Short mmCIF file of C-alpha atoms in Angstrom, two decimals:
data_model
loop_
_atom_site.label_atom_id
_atom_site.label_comp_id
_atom_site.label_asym_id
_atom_site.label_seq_id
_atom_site.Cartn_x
_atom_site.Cartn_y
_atom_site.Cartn_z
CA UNK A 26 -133.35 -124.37 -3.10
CA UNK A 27 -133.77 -127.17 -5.75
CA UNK A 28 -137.48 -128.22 -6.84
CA UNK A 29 -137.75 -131.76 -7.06
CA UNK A 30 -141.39 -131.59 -7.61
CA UNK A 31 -141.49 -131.16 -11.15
CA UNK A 32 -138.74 -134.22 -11.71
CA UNK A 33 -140.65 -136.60 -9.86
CA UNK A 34 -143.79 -135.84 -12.31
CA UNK A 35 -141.79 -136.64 -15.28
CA UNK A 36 -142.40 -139.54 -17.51
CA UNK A 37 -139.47 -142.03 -17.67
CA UNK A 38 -137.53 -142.05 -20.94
CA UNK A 39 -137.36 -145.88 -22.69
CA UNK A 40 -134.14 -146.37 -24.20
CA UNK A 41 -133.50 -147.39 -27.95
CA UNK A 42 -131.08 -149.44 -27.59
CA UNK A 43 -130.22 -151.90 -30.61
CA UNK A 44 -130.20 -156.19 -30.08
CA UNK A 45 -125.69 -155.83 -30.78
CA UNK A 46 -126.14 -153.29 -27.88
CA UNK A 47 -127.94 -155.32 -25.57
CA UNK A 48 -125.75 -158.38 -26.43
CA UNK A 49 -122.33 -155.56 -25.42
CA UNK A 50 -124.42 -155.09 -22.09
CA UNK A 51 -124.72 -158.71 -21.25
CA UNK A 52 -121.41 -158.94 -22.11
CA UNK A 53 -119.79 -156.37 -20.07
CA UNK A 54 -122.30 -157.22 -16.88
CA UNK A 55 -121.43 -161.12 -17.46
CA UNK A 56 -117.55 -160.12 -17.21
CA UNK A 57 -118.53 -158.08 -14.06
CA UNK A 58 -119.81 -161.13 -12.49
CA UNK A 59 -116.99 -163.47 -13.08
CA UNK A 60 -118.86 -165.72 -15.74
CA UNK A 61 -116.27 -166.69 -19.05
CA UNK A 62 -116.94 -165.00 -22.23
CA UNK A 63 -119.15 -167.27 -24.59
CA UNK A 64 -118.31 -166.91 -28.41
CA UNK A 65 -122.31 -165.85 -28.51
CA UNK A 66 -120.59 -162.52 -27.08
CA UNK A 67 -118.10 -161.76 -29.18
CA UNK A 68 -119.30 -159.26 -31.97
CA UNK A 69 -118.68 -161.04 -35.41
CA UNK A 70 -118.51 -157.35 -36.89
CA UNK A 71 -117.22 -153.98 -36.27
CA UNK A 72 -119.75 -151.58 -34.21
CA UNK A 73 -120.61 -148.73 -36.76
CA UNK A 74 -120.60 -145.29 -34.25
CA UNK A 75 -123.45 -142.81 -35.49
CA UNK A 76 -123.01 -139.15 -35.16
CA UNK A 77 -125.08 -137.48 -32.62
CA UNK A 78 -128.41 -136.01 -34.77
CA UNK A 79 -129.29 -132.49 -34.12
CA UNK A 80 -132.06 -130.20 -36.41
CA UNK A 81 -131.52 -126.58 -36.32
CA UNK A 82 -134.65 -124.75 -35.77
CA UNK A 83 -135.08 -120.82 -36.56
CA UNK A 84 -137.84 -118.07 -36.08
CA UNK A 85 -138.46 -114.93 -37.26
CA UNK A 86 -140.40 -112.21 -38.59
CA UNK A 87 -142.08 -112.69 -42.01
CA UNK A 88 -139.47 -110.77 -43.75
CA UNK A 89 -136.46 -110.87 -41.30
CA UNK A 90 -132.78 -112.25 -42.75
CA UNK A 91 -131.69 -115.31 -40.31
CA UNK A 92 -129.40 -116.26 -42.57
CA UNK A 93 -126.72 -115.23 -40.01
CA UNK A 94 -128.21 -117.32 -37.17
CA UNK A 95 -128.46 -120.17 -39.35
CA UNK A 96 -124.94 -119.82 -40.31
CA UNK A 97 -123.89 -119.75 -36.43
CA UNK A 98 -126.24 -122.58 -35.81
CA UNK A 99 -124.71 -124.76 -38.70
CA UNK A 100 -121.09 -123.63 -37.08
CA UNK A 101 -121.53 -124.44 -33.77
CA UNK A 102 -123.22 -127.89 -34.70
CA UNK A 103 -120.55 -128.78 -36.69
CA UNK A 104 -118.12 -127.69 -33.83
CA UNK A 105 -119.61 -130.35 -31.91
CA UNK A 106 -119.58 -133.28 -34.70
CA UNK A 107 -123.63 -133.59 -34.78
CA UNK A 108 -124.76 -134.52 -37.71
CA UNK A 109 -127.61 -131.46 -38.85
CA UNK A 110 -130.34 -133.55 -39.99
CA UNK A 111 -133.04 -130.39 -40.64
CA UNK A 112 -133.19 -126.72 -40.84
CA UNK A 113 -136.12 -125.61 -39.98
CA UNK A 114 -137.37 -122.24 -40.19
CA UNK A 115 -140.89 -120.20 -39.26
CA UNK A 116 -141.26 -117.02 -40.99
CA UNK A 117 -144.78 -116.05 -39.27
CA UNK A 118 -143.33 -114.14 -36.54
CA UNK A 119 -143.26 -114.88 -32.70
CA UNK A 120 -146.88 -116.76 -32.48
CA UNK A 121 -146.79 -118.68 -29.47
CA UNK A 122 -145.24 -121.80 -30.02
CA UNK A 123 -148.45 -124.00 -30.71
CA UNK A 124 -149.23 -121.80 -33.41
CA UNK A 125 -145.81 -122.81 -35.43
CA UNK A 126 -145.95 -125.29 -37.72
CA UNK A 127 -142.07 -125.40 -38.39
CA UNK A 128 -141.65 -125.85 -34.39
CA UNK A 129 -144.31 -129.00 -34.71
CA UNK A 130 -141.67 -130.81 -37.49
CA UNK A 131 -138.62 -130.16 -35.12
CA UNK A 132 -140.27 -131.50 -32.66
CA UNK A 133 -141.86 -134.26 -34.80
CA UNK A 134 -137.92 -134.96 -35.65
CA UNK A 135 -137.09 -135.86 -32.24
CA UNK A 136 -140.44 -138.08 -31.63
CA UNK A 137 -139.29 -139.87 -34.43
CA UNK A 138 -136.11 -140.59 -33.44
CA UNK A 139 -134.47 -138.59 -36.61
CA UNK A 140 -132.85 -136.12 -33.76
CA UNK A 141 -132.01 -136.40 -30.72
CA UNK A 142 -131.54 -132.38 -30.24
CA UNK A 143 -133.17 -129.23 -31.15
CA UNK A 144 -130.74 -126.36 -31.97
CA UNK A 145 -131.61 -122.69 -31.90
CA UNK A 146 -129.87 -119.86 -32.15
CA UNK A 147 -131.71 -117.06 -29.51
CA UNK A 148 -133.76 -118.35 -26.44
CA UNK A 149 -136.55 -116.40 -27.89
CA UNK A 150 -136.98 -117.89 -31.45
CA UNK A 151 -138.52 -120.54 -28.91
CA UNK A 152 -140.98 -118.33 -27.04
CA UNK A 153 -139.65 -114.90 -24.90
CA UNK A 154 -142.35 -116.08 -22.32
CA UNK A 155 -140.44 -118.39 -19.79
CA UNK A 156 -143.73 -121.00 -19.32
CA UNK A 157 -143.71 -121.30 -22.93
CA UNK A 158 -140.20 -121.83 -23.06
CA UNK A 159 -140.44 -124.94 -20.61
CA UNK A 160 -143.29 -126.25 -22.16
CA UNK A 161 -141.65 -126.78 -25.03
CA UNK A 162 -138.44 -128.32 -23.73
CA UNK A 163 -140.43 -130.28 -21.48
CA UNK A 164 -141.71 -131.50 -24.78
CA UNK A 165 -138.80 -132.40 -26.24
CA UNK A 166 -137.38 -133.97 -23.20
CA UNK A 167 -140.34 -136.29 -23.04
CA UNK A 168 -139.49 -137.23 -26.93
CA UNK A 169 -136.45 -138.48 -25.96
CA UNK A 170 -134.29 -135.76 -26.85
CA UNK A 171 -133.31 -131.90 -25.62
CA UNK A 172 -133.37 -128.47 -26.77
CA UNK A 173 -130.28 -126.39 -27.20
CA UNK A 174 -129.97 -122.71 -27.08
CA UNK A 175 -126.44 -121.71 -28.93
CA UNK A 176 -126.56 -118.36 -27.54
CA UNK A 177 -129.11 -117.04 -24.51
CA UNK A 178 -126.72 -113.93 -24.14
CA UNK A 179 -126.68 -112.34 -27.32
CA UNK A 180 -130.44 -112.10 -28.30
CA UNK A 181 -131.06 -109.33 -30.87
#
């Protein structure tokens, strides 16, 4: 059984879309429609295609090595083609996620547009408790952007 409940009590997402972008859209719905091209339409220079942003976000214990998990998260990013703007990492432990100031700046990243994903490596670097958990990508979802486990399996 799906909940629909929670989707409905979302808040919409506005698009950033730039003023060449919104000129392609006109153009593309005014072809649709049957109305001639207008030289107003035609883009007088070559659309420059961004990588997709991500910032890598890590947790752990005040004197744990994450260098491995950073290493996986910088791999699989790259196996995608985003483009790692951040790596962020708390080294207070697992404090609930209010509590981390490192978590705050990812976050922050995708609010302001730098990201438009947050990549971690373990499900738990996030928060082990599920409510937590959703809070926080409900967060991030609300910014504009997602969060991104690389591996929910293989948690140490």
């Amino acid at each position: 059984m799906v909940n629909t409940e929670s989707r409905q009590r979302q808040e919409p997402t506005t698009a950033r879309r730039t003023k060449g972008d919104l000129r392609r859209r006109q153009a593309i719905a005014d072809a649709a429609a049957g109305l001639p091209p207008s030289e107003v339409d035609v883009p007088t220079e070559a659309a420059k295609i961004e990588r997709f942003r991500c910032v890598i976000y890590l947790c752990g214990a005040p004197h744990a090595n994450i260098a491995a998990p950073r290493e996986e998260c910088t791999d699989y990013a790259e196996m995608f083609g985003w483009e790692i703007t951040a790596v962020i990492e708390d080294h207070a432990g697992l404090l609930p996620p209010d509590g981390r100031e490192g978590l705050r700046q990812a976050v922050g990243r995708i609010k302001g547009g730098e990201a438009g994903v947050v990549l971690t490596a373990w499900r738990s670097m996030i928060s082990p408790i599920p409510q937590e958990y959703d809070q926080v990508a409900h967060e991030i979802e609300r910014a504009g952007g997602f969060l991104h486990v690389k591996d929910s399996a293989g948690q140490p």
